[in-house]
XYZ file of N, CA, C and O in Angstrom:
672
model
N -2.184 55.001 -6.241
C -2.471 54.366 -4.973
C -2.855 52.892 -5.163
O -2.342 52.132 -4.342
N -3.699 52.313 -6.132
C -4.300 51.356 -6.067
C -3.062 50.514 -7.042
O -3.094 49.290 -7.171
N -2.112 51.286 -7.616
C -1.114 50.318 -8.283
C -0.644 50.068 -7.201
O -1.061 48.999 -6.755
N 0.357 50.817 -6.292
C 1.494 50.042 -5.265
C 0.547 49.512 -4.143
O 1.188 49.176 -3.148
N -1.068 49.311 -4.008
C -1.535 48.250 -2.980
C -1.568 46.743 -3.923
O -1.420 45.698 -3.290
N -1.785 46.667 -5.591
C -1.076 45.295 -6.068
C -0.633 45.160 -6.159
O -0.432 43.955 -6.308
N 0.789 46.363 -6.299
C 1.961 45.934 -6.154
C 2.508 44.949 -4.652
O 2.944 43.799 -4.609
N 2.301 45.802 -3.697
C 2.144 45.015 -2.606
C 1.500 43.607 -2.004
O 2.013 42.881 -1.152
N 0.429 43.455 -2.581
C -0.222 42.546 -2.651
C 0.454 41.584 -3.511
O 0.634 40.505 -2.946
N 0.855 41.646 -4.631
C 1.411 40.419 -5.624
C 2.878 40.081 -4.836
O 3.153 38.936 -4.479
N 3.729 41.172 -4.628
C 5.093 40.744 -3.515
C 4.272 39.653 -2.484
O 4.199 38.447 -2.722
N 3.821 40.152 -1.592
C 3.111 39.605 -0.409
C 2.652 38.225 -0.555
O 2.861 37.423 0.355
N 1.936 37.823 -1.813
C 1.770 36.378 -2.528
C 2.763 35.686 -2.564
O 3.077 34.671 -1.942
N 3.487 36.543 -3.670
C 4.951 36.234 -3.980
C 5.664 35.393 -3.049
O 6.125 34.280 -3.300
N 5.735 36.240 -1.554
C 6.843 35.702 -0.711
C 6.048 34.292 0.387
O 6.552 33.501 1.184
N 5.167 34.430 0.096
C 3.771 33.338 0.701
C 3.622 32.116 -0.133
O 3.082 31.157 0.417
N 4.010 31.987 -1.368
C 3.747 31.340 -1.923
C 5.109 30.430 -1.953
O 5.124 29.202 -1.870
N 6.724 31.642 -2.145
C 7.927 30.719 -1.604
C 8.561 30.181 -0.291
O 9.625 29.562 -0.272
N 7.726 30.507 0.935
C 7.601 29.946 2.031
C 6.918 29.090 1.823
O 7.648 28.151 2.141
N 5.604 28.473 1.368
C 4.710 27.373 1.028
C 5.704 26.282 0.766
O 5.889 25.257 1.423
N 6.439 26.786 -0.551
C 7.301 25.860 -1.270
C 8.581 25.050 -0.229
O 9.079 23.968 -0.542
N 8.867 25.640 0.726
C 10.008 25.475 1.506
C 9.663 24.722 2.542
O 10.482 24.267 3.340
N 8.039 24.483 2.619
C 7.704 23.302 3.690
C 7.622 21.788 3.517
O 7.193 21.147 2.557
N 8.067 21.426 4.517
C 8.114 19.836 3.860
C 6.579 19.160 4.123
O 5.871 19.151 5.130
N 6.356 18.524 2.586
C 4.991 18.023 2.292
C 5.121 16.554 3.622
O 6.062 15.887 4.052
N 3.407 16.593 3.925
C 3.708 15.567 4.963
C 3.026 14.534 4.251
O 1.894 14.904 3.939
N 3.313 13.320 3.863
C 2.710 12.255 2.867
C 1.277 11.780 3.949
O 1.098 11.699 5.165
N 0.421 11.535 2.666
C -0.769 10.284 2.927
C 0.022 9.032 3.059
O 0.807 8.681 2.178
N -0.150 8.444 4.005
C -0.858 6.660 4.148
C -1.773 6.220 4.204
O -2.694 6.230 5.021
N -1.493 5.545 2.826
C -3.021 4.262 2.665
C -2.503 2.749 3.069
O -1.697 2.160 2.348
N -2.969 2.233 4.140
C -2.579 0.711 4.072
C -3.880 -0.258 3.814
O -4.844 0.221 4.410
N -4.079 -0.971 3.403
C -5.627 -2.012 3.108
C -4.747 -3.187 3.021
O -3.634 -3.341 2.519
N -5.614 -4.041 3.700
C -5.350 -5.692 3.346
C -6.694 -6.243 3.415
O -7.394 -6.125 4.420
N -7.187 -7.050 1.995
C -8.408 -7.765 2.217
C -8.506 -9.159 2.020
O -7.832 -9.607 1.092
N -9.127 -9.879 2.617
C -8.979 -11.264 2.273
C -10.319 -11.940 1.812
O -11.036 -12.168 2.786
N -10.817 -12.290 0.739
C -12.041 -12.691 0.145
C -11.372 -13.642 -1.242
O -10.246 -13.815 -1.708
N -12.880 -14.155 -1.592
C -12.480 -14.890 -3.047
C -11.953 -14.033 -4.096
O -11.693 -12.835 -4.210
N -11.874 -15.297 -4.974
C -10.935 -14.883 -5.851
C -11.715 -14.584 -7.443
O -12.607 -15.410 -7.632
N -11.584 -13.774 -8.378
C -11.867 -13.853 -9.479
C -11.881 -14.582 -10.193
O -10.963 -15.402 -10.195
N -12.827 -14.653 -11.073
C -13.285 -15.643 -12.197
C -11.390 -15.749 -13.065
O -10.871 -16.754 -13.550
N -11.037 -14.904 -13.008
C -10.020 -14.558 -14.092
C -8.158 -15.173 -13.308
O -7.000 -15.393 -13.665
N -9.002 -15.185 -12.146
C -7.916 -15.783 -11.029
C -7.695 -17.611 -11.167
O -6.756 -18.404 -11.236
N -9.215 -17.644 -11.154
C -9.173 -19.106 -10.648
C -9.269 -19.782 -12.368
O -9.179 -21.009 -12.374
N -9.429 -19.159 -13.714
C -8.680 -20.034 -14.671
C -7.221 -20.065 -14.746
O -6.560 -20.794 -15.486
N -6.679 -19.006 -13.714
C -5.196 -19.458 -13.548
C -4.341 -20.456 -12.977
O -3.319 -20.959 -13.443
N -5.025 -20.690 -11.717
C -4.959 -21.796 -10.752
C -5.548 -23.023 -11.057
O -5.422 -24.084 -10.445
N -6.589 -22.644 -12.647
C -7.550 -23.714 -12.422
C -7.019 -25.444 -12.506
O -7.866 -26.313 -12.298
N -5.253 -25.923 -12.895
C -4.821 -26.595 -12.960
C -4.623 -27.467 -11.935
O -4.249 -28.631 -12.078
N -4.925 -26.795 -10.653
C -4.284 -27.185 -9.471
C -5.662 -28.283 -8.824
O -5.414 -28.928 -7.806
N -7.019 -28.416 -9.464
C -7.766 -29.398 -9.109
C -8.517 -29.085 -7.728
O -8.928 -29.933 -6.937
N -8.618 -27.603 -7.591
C -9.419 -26.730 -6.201
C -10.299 -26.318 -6.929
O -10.314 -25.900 -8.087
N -11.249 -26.505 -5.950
C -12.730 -25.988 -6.218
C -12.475 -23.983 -6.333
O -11.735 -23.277 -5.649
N -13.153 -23.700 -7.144
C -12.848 -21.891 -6.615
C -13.174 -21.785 -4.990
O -12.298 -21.555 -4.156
N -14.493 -21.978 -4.695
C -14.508 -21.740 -3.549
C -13.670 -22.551 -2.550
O -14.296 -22.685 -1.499
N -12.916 -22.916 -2.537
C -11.889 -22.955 -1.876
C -10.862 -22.352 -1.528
O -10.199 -22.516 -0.504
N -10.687 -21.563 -2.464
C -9.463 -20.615 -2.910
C -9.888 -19.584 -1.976
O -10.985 -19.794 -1.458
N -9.125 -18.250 -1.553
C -8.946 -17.282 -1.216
C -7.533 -16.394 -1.278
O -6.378 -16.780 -1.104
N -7.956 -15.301 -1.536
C -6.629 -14.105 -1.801
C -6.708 -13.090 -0.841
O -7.681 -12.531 -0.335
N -4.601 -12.855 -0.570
C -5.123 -11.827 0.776
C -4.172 -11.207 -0.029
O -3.069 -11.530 -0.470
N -5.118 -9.926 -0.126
C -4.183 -8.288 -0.909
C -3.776 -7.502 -0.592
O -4.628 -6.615 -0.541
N -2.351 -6.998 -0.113
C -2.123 -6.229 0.941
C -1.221 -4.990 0.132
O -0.156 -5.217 -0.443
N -1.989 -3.410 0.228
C -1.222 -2.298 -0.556
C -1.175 -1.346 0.207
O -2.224 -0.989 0.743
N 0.300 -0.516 0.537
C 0.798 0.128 1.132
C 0.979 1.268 0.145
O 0.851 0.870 -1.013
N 1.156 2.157 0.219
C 0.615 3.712 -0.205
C 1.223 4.987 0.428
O 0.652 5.375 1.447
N 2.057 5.548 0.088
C 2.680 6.739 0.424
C 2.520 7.441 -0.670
O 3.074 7.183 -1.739
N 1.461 8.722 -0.388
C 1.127 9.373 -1.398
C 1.573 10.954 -0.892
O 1.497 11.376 0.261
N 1.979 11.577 -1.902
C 2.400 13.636 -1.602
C 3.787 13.035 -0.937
O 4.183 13.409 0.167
N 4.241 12.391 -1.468
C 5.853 12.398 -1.270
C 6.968 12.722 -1.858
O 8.055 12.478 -1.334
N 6.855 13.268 -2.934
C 7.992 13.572 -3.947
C 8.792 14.216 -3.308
O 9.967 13.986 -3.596
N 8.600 14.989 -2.495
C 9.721 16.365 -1.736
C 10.937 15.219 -1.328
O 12.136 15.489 -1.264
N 10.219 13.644 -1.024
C 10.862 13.257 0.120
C 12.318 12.740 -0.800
O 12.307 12.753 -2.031
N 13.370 12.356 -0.107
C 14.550 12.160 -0.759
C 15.205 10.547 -0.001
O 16.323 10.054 -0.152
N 14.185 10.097 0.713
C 14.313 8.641 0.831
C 12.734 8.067 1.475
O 11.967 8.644 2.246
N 12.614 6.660 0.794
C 11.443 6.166 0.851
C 11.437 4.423 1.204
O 11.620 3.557 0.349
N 11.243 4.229 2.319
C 10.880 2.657 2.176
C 10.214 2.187 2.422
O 9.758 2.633 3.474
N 9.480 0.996 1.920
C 7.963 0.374 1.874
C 8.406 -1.234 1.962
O 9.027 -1.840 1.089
N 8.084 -1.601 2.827
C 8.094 -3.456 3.725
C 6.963 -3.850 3.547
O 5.995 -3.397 4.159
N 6.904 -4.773 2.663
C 5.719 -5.766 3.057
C 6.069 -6.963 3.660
O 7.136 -7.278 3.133
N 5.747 -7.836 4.506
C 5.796 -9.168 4.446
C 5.581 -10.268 4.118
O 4.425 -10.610 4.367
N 6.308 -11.157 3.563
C 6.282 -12.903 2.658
C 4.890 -12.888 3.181
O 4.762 -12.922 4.405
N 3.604 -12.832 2.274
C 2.450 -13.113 2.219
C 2.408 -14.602 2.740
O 1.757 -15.079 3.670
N 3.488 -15.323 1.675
C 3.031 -16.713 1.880
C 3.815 -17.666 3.023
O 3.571 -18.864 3.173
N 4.550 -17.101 3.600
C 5.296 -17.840 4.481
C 4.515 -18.218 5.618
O 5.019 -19.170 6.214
N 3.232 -17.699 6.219
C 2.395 -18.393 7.291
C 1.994 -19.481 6.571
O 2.143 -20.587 7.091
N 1.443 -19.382 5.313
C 1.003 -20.125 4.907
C 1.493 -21.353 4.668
O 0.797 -22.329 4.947
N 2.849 -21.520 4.078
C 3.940 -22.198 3.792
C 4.075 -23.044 5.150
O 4.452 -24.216 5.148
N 3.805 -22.488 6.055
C 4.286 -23.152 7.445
C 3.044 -23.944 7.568
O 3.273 -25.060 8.035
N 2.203 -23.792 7.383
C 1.368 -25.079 7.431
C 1.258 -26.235 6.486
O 0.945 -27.367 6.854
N 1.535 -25.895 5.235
C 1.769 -26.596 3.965
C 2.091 -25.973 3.289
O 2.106 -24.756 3.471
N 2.516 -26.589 2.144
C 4.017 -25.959 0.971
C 2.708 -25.946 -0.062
O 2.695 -24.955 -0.792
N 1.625 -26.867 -0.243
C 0.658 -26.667 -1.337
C -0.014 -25.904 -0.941
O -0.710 -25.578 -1.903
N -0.364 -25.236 0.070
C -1.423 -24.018 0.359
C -1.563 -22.879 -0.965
O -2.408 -22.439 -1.746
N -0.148 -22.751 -0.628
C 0.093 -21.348 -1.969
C 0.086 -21.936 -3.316
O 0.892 -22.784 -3.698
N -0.932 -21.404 -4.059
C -1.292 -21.384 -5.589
C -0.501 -20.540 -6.418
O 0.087 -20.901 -7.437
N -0.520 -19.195 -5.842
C 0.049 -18.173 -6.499
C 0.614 -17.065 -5.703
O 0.455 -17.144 -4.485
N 1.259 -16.027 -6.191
C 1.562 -14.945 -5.610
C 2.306 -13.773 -6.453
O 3.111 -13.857 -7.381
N 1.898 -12.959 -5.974
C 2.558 -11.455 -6.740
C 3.233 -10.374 -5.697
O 2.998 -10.310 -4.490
N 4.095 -9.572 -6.426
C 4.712 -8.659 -6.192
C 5.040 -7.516 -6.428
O 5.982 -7.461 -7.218
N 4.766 -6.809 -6.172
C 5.326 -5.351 -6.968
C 6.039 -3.857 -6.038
O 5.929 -3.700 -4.822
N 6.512 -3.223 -6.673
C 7.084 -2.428 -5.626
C 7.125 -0.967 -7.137
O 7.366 -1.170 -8.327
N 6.883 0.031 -6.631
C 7.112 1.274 -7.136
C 7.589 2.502 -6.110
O 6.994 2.880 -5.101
N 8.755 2.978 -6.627
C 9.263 3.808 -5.896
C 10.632 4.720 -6.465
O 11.736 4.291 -6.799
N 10.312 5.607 -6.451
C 11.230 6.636 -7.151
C 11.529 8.142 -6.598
O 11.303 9.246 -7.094
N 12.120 7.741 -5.386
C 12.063 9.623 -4.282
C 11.951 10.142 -5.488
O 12.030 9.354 -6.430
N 11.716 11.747 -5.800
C 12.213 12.935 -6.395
C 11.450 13.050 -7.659
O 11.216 14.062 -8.321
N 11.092 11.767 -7.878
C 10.063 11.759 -9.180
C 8.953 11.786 -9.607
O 8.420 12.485 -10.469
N 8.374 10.485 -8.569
C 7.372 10.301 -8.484
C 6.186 10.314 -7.220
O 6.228 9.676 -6.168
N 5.207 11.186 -7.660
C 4.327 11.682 -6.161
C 4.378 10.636 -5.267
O 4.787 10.737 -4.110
N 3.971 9.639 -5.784
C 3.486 8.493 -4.741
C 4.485 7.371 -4.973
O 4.982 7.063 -6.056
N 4.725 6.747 -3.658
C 5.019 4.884 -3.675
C 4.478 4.025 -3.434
O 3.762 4.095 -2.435
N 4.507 3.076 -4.011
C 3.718 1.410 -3.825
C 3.885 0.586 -3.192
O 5.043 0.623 -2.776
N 3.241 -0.396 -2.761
C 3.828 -1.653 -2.313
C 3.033 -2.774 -2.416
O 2.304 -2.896 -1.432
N 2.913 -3.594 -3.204
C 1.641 -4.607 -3.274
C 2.002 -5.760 -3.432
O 2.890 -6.162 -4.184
N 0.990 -6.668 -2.371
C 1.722 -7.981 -2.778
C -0.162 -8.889 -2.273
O -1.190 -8.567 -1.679
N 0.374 -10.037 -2.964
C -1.390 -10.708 -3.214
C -0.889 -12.025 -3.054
O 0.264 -12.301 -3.382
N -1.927 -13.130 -2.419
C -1.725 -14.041 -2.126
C -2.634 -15.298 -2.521
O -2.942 -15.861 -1.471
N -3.102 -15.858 -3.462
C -4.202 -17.230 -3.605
C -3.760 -18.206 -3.108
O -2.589 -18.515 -3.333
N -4.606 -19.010 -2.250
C -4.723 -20.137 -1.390
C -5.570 -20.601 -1.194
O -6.656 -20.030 -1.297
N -5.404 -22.145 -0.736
C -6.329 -23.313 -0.715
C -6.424 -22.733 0.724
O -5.570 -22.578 1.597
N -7.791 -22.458 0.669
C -8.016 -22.027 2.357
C -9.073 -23.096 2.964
O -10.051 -22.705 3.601
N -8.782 -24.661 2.695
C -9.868 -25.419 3.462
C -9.619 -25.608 4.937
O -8.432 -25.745 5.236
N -10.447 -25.640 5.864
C -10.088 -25.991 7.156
C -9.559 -24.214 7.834
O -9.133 -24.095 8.983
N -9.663 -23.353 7.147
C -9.065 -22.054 7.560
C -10.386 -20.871 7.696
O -10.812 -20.287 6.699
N -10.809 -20.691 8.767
C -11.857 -19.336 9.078
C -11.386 -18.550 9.005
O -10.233 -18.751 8.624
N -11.669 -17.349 9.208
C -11.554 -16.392 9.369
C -10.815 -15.437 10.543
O -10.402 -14.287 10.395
N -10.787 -16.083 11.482
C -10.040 -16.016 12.473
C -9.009 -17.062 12.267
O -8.120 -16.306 11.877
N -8.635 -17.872 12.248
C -7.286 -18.832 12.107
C -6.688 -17.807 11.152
O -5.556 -17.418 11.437
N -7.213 -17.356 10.169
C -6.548 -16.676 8.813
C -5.907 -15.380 9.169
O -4.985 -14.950 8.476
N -6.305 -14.791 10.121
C -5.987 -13.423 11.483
C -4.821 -13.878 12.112
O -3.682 -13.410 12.104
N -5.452 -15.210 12.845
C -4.339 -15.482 13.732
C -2.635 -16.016 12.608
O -1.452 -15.778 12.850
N -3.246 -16.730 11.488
C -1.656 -16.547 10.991
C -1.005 -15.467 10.524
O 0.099 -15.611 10.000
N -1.419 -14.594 10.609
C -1.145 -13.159 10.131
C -0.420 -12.738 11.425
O 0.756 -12.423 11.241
N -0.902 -12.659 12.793
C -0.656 -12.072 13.795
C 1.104 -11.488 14.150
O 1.456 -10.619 14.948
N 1.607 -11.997 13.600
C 3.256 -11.966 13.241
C 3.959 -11.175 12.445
O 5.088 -10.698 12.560
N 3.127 -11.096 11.603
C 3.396 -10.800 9.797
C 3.083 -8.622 10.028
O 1.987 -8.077 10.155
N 4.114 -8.108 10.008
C 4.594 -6.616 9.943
C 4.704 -5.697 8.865
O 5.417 -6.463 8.218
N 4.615 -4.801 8.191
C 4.910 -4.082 7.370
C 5.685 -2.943 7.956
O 5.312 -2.545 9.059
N 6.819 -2.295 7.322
C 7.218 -1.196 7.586
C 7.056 -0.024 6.591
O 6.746 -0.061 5.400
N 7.350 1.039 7.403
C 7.218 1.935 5.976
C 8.096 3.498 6.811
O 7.908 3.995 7.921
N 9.027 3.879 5.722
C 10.335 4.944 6.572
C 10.244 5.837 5.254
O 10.327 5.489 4.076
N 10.052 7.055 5.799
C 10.554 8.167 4.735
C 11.549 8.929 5.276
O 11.803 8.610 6.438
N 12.312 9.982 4.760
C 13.085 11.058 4.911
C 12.837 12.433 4.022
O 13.212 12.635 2.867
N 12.257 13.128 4.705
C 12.442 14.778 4.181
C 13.735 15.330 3.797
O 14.871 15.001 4.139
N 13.124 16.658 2.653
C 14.618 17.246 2.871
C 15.349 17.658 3.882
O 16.386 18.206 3.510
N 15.215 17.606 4.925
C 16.121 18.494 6.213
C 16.420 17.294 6.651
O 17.099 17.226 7.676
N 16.063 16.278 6.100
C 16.916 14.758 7.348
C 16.013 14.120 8.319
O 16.090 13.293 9.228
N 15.157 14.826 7.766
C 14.297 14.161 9.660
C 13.651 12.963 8.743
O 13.277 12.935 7.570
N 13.684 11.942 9.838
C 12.769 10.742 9.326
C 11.746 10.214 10.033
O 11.976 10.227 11.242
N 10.662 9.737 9.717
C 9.465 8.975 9.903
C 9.472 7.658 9.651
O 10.038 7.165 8.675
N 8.722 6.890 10.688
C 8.512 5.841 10.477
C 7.829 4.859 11.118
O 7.988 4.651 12.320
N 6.990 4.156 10.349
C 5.913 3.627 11.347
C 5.441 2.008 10.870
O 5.238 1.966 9.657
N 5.266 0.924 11.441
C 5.121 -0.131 11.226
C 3.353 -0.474 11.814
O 2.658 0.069 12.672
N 3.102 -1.691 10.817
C 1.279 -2.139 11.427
C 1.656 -3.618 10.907
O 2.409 -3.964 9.997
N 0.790 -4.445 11.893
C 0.411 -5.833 11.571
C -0.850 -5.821 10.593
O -1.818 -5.063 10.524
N -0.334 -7.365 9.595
C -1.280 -7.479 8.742
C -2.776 -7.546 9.389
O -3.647 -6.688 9.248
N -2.894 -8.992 10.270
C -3.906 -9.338 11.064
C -4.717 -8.138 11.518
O -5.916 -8.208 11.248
N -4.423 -7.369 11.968
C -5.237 -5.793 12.752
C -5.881 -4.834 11.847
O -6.542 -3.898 12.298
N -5.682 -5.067 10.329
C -5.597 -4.325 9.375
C -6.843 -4.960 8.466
O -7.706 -4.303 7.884
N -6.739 -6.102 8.492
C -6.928 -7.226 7.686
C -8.830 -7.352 7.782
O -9.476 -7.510 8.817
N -9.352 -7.229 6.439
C -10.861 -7.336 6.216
C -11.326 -7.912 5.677
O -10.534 -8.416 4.881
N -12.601 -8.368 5.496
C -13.153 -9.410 4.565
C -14.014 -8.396 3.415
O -14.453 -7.246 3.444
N -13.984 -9.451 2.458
C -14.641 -9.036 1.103
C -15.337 -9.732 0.520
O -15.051 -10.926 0.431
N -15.980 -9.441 0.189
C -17.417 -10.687 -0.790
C -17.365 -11.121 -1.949
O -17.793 -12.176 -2.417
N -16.629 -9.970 -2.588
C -15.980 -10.201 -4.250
C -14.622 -9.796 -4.137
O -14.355 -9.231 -3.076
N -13.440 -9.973 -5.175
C -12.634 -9.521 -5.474
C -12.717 -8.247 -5.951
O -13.820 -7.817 -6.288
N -11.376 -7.316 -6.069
C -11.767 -5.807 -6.329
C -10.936 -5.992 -7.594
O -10.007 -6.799 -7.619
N -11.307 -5.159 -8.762
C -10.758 -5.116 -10.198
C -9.482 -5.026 -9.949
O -9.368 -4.961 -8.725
N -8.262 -4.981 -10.552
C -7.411 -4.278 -10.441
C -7.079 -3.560 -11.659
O -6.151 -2.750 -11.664
């Protein structure tokens, strides 16, 4: 008696556990954008450029699709960090980075990061919002069955202040 109720019981898992498998995982989004000074380790990079550190500021913006592997298409948009910037002056921008990770089928999660140092004199905190106000990210997946998602946010709305830089 008590064999065919584990027997039953382990089937019953069994078939619970390959329905589990057959659902499509629904991914995390992480989006953060922060805008604060810059690191000690930042500003001997820039340090050529004849700016005070405190002058400087970096806006870090990382997009995050995490529990996605099931998915079988993935895209992650950031926007030209520096092109508001650029539009006010071509020397604003000190530096900038890029990166992108993404591999449907392989890898759990995708990336999207992009960082910005600038001569931010004459620029608050709000002006620094308002040039953002434009500036979009997208982000589109596809499950296995075809169905797709997809959802876009402005930097500006997103966008926080920081007191220190965060390690990376």
């Amino acid at each position: 008696m008590w064999r065919r109720l584990l027997y039953l019981y382990l089937f019953l898992l069994g078939c619970i556990m390959i329905d589990a498998e057959s659902l499509p995982q629904i991914p995390g989004v992480h989006i953060q954008a922060t805008v604060g000074p810059i690191s000690e380790e930042e500003y001997r990079f820039v340090q050529g450029k004849q700016i005070n550190r405190a002058d400087l500021q970096k806006l870090h913006v990382r997009l995050q699709l995490s529990e996605s592997k099931s998915m079988t298409e993935r895209r992650l948009t950031l926007p030209d960090l520096s092109a508001p910037l650029k539009n006010l002056s071509e020397s604003r921008v000190l530096h900038q980075y890029m990166a992108e990770r993404n591999l449907p089928g392989m890898e759990e999660e995708a990336t999207a990061e992009q960082f910005v140092i600038f001569d931010a004199r004459g620029l608050d905190d709000e002006s620094i919002r308002e040039l953002y106000s434009d500036s979009v990210g997208y982000l589109m997946y596809r499950d296995r069955d075809g169905k797709q998602s997809s959802d876009s946010f402005v930097i500006s709305s997103i966008m926080q202040r920081v007191k220190a830089t965060m390690a990376k």
